PDB file of C-alpha atoms in Angstrom:
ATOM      1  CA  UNK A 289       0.000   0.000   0.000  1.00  0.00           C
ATOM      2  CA  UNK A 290       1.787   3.575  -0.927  1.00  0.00           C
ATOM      3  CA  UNK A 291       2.257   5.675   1.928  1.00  0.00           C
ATOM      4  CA  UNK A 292       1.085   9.553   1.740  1.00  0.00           C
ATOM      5  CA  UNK A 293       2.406  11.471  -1.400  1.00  0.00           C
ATOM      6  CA  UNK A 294       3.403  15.243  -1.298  1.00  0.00           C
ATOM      7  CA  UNK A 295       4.519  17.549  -4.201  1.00  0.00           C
ATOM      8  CA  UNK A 296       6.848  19.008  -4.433  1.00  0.00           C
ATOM      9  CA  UNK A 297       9.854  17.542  -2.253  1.00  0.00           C
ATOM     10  CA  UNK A 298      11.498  20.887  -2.207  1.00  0.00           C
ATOM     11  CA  UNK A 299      11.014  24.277  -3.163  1.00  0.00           C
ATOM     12  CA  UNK A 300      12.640  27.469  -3.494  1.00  0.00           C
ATOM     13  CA  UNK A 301      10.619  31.150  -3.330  1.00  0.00           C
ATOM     14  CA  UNK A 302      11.067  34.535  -2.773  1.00  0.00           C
ATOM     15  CA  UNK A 303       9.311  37.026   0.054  1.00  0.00           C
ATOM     16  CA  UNK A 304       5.928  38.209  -1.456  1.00  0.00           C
ATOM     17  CA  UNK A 305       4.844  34.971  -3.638  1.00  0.00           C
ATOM     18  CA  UNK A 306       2.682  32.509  -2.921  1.00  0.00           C
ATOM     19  CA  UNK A 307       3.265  28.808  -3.145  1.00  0.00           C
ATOM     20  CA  UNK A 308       0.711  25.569  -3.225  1.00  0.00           C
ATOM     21  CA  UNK A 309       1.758  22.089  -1.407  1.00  0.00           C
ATOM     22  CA  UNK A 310      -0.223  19.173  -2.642  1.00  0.00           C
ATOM     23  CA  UNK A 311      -0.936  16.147  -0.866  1.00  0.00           C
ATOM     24  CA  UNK A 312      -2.383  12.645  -1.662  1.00  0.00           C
ATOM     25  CA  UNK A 313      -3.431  11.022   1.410  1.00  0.00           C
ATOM     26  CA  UNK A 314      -2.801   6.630   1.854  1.00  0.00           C
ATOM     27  CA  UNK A 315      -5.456   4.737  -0.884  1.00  0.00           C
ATOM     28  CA  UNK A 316      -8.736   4.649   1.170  1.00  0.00           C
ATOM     29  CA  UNK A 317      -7.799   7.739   3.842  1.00  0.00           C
ATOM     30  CA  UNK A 318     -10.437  10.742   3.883  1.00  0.00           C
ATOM     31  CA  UNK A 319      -8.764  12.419   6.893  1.00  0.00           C
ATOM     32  CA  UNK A 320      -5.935  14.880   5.882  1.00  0.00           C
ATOM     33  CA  UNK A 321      -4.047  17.582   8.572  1.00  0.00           C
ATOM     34  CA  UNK A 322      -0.740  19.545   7.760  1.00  0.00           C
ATOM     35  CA  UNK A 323       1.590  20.662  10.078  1.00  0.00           C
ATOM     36  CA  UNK A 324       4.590  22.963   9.585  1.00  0.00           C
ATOM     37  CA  UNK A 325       8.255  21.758  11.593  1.00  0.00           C
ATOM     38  CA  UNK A 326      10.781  24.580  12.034  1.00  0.00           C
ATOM     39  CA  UNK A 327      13.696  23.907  14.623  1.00  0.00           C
ATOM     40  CA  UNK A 328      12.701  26.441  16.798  1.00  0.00           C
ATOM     41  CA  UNK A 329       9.050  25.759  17.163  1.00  0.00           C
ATOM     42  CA  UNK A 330       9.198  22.342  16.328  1.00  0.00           C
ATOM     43  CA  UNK A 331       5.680  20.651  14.621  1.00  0.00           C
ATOM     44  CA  UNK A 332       2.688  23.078  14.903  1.00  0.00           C
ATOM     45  CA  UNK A 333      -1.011  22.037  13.729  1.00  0.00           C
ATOM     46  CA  UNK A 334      -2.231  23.728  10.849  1.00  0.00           C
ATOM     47  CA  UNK A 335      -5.289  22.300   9.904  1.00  0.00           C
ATOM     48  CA  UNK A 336      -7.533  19.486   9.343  1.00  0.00           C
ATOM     49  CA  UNK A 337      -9.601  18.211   6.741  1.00  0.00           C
ATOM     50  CA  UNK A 338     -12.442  15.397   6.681  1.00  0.00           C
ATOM     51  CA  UNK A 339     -14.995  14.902   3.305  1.00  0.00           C
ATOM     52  CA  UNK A 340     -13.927  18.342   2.011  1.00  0.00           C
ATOM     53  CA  UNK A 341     -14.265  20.539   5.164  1.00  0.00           C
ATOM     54  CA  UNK A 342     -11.919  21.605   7.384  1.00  0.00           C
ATOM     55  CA  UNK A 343     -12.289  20.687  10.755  1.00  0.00           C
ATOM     56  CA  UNK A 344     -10.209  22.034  12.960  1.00  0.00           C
ATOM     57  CA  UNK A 345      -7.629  25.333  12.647  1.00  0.00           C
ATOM     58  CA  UNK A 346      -4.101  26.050  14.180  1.00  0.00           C
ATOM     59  CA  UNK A 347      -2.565  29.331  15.395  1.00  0.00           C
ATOM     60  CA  UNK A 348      -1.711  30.789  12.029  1.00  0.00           C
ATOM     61  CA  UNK A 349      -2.228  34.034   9.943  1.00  0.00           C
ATOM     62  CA  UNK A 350      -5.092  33.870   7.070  1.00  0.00           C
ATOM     63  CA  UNK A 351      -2.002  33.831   5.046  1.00  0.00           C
ATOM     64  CA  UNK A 352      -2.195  30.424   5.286  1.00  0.00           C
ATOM     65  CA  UNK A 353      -5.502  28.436   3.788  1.00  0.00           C
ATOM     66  CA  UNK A 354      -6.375  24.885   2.177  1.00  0.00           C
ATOM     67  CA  UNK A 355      -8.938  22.553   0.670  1.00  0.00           C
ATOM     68  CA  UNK A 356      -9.504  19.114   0.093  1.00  0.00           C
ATOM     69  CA  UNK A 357     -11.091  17.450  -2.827  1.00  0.00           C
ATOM     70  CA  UNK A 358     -13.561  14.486  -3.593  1.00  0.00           C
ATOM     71  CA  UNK A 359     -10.641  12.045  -4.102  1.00  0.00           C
ATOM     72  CA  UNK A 360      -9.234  13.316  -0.913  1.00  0.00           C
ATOM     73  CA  UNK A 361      -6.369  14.924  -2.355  1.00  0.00           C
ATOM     74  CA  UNK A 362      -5.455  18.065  -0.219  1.00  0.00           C
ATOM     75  CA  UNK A 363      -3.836  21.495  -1.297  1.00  0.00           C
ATOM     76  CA  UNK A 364      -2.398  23.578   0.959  1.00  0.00           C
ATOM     77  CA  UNK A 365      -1.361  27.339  -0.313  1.00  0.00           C
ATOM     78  CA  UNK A 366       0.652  30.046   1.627  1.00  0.00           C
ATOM     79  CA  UNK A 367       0.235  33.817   0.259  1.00  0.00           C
ATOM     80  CA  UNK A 368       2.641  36.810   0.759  1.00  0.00           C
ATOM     81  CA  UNK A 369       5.584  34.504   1.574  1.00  0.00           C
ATOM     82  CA  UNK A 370       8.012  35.664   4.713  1.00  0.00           C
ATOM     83  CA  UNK A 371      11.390  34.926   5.606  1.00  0.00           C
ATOM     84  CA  UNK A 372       9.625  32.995   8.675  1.00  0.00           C
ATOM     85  CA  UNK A 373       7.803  30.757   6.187  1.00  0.00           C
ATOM     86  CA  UNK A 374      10.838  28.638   5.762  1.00  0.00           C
ATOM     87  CA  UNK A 375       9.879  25.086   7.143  1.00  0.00           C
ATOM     88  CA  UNK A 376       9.328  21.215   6.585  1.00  0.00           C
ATOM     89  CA  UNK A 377       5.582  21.048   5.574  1.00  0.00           C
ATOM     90  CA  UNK A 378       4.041  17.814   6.335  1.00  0.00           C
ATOM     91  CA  UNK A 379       0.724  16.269   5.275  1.00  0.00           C
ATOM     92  CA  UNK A 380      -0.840  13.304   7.649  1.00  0.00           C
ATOM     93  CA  UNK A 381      -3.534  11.137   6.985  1.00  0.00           C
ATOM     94  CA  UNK A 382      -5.937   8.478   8.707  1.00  0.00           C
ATOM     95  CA  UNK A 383      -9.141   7.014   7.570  1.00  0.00           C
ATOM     96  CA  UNK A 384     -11.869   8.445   9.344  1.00  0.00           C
ATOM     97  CA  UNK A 385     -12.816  12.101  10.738  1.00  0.00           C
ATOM     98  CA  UNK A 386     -11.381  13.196  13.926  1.00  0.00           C
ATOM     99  CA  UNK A 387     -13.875  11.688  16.291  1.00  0.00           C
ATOM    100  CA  UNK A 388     -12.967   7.904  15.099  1.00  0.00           C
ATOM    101  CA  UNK A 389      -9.715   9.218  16.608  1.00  0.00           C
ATOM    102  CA  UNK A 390      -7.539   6.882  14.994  1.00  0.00           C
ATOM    103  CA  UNK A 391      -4.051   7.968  14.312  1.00  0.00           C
ATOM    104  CA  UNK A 392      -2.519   9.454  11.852  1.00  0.00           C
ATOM    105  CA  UNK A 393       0.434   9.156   9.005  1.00  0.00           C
ATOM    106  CA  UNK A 394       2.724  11.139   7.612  1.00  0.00           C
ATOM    107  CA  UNK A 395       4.232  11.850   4.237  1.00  0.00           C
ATOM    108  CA  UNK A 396       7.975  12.701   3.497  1.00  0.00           C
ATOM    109  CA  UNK A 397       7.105  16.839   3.766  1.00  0.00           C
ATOM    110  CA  UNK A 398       7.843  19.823   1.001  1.00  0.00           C
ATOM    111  CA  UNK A 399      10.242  21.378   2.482  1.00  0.00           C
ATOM    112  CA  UNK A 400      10.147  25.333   1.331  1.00  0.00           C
ATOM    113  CA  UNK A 401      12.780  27.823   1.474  1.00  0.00           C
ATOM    114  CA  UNK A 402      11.840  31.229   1.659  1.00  0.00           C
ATOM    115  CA  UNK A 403      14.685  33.590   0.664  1.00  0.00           C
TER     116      UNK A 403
ATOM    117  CA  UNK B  14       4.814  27.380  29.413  1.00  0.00           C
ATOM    118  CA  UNK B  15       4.698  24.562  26.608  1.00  0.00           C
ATOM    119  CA  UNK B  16       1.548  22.389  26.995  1.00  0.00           C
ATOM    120  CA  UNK B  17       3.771  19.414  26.037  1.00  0.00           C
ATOM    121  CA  UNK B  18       7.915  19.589  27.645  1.00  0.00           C
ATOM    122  CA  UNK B  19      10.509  17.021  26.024  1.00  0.00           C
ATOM    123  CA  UNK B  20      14.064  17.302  26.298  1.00  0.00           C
ATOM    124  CA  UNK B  21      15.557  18.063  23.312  1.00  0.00           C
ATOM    125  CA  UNK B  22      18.876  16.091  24.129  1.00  0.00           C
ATOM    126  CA  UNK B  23      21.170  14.846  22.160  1.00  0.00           C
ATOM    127  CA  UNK B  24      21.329  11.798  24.243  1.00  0.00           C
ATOM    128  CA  UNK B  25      24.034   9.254  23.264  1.00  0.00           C
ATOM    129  CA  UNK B  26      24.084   5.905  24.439  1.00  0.00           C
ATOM    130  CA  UNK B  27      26.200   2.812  23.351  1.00  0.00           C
ATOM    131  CA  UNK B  28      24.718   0.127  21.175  1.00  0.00           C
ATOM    132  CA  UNK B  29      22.605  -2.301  23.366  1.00  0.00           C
ATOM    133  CA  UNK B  30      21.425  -0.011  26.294  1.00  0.00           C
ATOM    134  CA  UNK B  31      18.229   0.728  27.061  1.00  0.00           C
ATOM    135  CA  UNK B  32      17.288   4.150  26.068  1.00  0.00           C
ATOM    136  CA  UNK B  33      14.296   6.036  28.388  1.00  0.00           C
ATOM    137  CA  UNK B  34      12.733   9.415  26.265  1.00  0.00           C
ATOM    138  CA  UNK B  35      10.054  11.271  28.637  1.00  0.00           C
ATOM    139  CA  UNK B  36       7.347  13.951  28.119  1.00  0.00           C
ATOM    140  CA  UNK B  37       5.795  15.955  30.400  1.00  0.00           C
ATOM    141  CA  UNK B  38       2.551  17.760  29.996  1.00  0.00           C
ATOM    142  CA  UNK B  39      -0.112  20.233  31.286  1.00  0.00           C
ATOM    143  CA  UNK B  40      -3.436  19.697  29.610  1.00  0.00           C
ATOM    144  CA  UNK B  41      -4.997  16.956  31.337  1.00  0.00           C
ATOM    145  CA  UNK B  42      -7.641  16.950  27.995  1.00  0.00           C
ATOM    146  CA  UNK B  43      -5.072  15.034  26.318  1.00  0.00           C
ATOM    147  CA  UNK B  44      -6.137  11.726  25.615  1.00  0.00           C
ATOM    148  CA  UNK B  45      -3.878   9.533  23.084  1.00  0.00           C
ATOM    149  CA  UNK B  46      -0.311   9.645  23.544  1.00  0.00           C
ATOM    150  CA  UNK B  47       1.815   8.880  20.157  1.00  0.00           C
ATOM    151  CA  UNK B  48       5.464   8.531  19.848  1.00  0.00           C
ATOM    152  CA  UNK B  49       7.146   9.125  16.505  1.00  0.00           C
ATOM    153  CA  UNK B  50      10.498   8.264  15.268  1.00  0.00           C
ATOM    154  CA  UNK B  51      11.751  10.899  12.286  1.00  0.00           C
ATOM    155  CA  UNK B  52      15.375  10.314  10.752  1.00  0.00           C
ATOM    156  CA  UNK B  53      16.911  12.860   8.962  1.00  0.00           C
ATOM    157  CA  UNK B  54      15.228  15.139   5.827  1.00  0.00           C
ATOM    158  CA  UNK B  55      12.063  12.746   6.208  1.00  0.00           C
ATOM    159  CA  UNK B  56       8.833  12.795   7.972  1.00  0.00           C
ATOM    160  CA  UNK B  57       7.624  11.095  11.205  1.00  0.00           C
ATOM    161  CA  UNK B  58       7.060   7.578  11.322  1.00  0.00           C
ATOM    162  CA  UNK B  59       4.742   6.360  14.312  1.00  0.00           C
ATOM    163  CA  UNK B  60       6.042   4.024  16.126  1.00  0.00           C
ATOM    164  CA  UNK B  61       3.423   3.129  19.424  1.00  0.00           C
ATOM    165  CA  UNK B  62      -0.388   5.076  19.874  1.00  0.00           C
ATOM    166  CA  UNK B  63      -1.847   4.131  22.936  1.00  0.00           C
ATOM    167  CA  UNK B  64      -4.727   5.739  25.153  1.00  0.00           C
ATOM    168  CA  UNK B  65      -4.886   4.284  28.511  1.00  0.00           C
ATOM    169  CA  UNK B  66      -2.730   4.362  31.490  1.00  0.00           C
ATOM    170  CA  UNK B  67      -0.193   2.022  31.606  1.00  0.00           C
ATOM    171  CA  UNK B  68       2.192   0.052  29.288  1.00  0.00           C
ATOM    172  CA  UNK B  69       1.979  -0.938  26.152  1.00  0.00           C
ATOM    173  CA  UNK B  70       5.030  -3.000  24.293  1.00  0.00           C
ATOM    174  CA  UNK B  71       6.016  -3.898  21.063  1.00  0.00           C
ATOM    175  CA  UNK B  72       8.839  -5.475  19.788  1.00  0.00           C
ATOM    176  CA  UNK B  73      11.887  -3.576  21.513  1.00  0.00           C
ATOM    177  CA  UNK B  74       9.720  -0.342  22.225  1.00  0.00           C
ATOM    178  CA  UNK B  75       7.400   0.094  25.598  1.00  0.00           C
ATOM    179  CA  UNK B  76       5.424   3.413  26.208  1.00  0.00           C
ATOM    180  CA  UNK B  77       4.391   4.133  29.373  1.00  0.00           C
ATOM    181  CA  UNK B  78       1.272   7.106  29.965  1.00  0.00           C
ATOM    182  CA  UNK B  79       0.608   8.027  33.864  1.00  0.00           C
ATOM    183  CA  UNK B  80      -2.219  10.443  33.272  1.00  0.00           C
ATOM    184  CA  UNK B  81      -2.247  10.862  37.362  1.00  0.00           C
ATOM    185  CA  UNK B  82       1.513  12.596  36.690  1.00  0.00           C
ATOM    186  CA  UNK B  83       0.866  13.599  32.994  1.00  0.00           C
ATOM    187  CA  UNK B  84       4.120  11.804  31.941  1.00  0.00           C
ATOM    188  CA  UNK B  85       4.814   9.618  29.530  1.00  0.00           C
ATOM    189  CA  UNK B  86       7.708   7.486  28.283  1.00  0.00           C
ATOM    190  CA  UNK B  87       9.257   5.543  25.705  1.00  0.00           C
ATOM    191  CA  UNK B  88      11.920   2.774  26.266  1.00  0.00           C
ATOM    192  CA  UNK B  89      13.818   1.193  23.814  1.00  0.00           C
ATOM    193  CA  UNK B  90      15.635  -2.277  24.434  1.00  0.00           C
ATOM    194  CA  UNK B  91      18.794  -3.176  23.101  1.00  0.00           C
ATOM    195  CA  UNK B  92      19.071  -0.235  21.335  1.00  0.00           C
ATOM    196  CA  UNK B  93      20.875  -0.242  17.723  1.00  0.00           C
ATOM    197  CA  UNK B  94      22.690   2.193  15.446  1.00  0.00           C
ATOM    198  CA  UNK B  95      19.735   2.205  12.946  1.00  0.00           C
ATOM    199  CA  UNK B  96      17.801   3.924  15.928  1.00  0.00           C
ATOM    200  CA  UNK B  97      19.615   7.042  15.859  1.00  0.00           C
ATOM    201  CA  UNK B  98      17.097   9.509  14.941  1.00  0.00           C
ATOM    202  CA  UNK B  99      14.882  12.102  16.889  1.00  0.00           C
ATOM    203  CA  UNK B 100      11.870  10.952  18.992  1.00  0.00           C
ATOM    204  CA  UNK B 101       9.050  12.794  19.132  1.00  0.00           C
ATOM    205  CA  UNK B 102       5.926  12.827  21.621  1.00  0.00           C
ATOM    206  CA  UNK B 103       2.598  13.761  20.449  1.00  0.00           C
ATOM    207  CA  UNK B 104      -0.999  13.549  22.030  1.00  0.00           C
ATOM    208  CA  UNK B 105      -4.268  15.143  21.545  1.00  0.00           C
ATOM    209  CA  UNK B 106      -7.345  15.535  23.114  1.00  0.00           C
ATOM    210  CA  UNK B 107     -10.440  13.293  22.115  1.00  0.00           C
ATOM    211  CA  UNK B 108     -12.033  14.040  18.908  1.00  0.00           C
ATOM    212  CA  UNK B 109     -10.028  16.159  17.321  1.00  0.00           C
ATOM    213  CA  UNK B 110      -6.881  14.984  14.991  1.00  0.00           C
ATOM    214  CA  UNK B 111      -4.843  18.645  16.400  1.00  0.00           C
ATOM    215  CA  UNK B 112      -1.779  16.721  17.963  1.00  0.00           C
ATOM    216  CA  UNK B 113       0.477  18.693  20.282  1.00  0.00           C
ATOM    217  CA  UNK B 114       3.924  17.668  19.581  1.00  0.00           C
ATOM    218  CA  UNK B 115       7.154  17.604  21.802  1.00  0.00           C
ATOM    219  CA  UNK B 116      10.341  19.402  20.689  1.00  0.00           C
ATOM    220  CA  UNK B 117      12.044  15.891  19.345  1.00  0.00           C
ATOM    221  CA  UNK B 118      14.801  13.994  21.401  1.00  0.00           C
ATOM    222  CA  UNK B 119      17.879  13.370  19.523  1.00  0.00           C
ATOM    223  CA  UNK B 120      19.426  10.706  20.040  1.00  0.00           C
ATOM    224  CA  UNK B 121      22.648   8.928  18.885  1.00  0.00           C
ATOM    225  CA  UNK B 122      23.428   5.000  19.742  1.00  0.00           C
ATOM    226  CA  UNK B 123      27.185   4.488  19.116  1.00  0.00           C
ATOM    227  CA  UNK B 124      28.314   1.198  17.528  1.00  0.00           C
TER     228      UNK B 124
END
């Protein structure tokens, strides 16, 4: 069974653009969250998506927004890039919605560099 | 103060010791405890999810939760150079899939 997918692996912007992450969740998985790991804050919650809606919502500016699709798929898209942006994004999955709690999986991460 | 405290290390230890990684927390919401196991440039890989008080083994690995203490550990038996990587501790509260990570434990097992 493949594991979670992301797109790209790495990536390379400038302050002011905008970048989108894409992730493809394990065959069969309808639960998607990202989460951004920087070493000084370590792996923060961004959001959470179950059938298309987002669930839950971390601590971060609007800047930040993304949306799943029928086939699960998830997109996650960062506007206005900062310096601070920098990070190891990484996309988990798990089959059901948050109340089945059953845990989650993670992909190998885009990791974005901001310069 | 951090809802979830792990020392960040780096903890060496020579092949074959047994290798204790703790958490402390303050949310006593939290509900499933995870521990993952990330090597370098990749993402986590979960190694033991468990909800009760108590232990819980597999293999080489044991978790321990005391929700009375809100502490949690990880041991790892006969450790091996293929476990150097960075152990990290996770939980959540029930129903939601917003995991509070730990800082990551790095640690090195010498050959």
């Amino acid at each position: 069974k493949a594991g979670v997918t992301q797109t790209p692996r790495y990536l390379i912007k400038t302050r002011g653009q905008q970048v989108t992450l894409s992730c493809s969740p394990i065959s069969g998985h309808r639960s998607v969250s990202w989460y951004q790991q920087t070493p000084g804050q370590g792996l923060q919650f961004l959001f959470e998506y179950f059938s298309e809606t987002q669930r839950n919502k971390g601590n971060f500016p609007g800047r930040f927004s993304g949306r799943q699709f029928s086939n699960s798929r998830s997109e996650m898209n960062v506007s206005t890039l900062e310096l601070g942006d920098s990070a190891l994004y990484l996309c988990a999955s798990s089959f059901g919605p948050s109340g089945n709690q059953e845990t989650q999986y993670f992909g190998p991460g885009t990791r974005l560099l901001v310069l | 103060q951090k809802e979830v405290e792990q020392d960040p290390g780096p903890l060496s230890v020579p092949e074959g010791a047994i290798v204790s990684l703790n958490c402390t927390y303050s949310n006593s919401a939290f509900q499933y405890f995870m521990w993952y196991r990330q090597y370098s440039r990749k993402g986590p890989e979960l190694l033991m999810y468990t909800y009760s008080s108590g232990n819980k083994e597999d293999g080489r690995f044991t978790a321990q939760v005391d929700k009375s203490s809100k502490y949690i550990s990880l041991f790892i038996r006969d450790s091996q150079p293929s476990d150097s990587a960075t152990y990290l501790c996770a939980m959540s509260p029930r129903g939601t899939y917003k995991y509070i990570f730990g800082t990551g434990t790095r640690l090195k097992v010498l050959a």
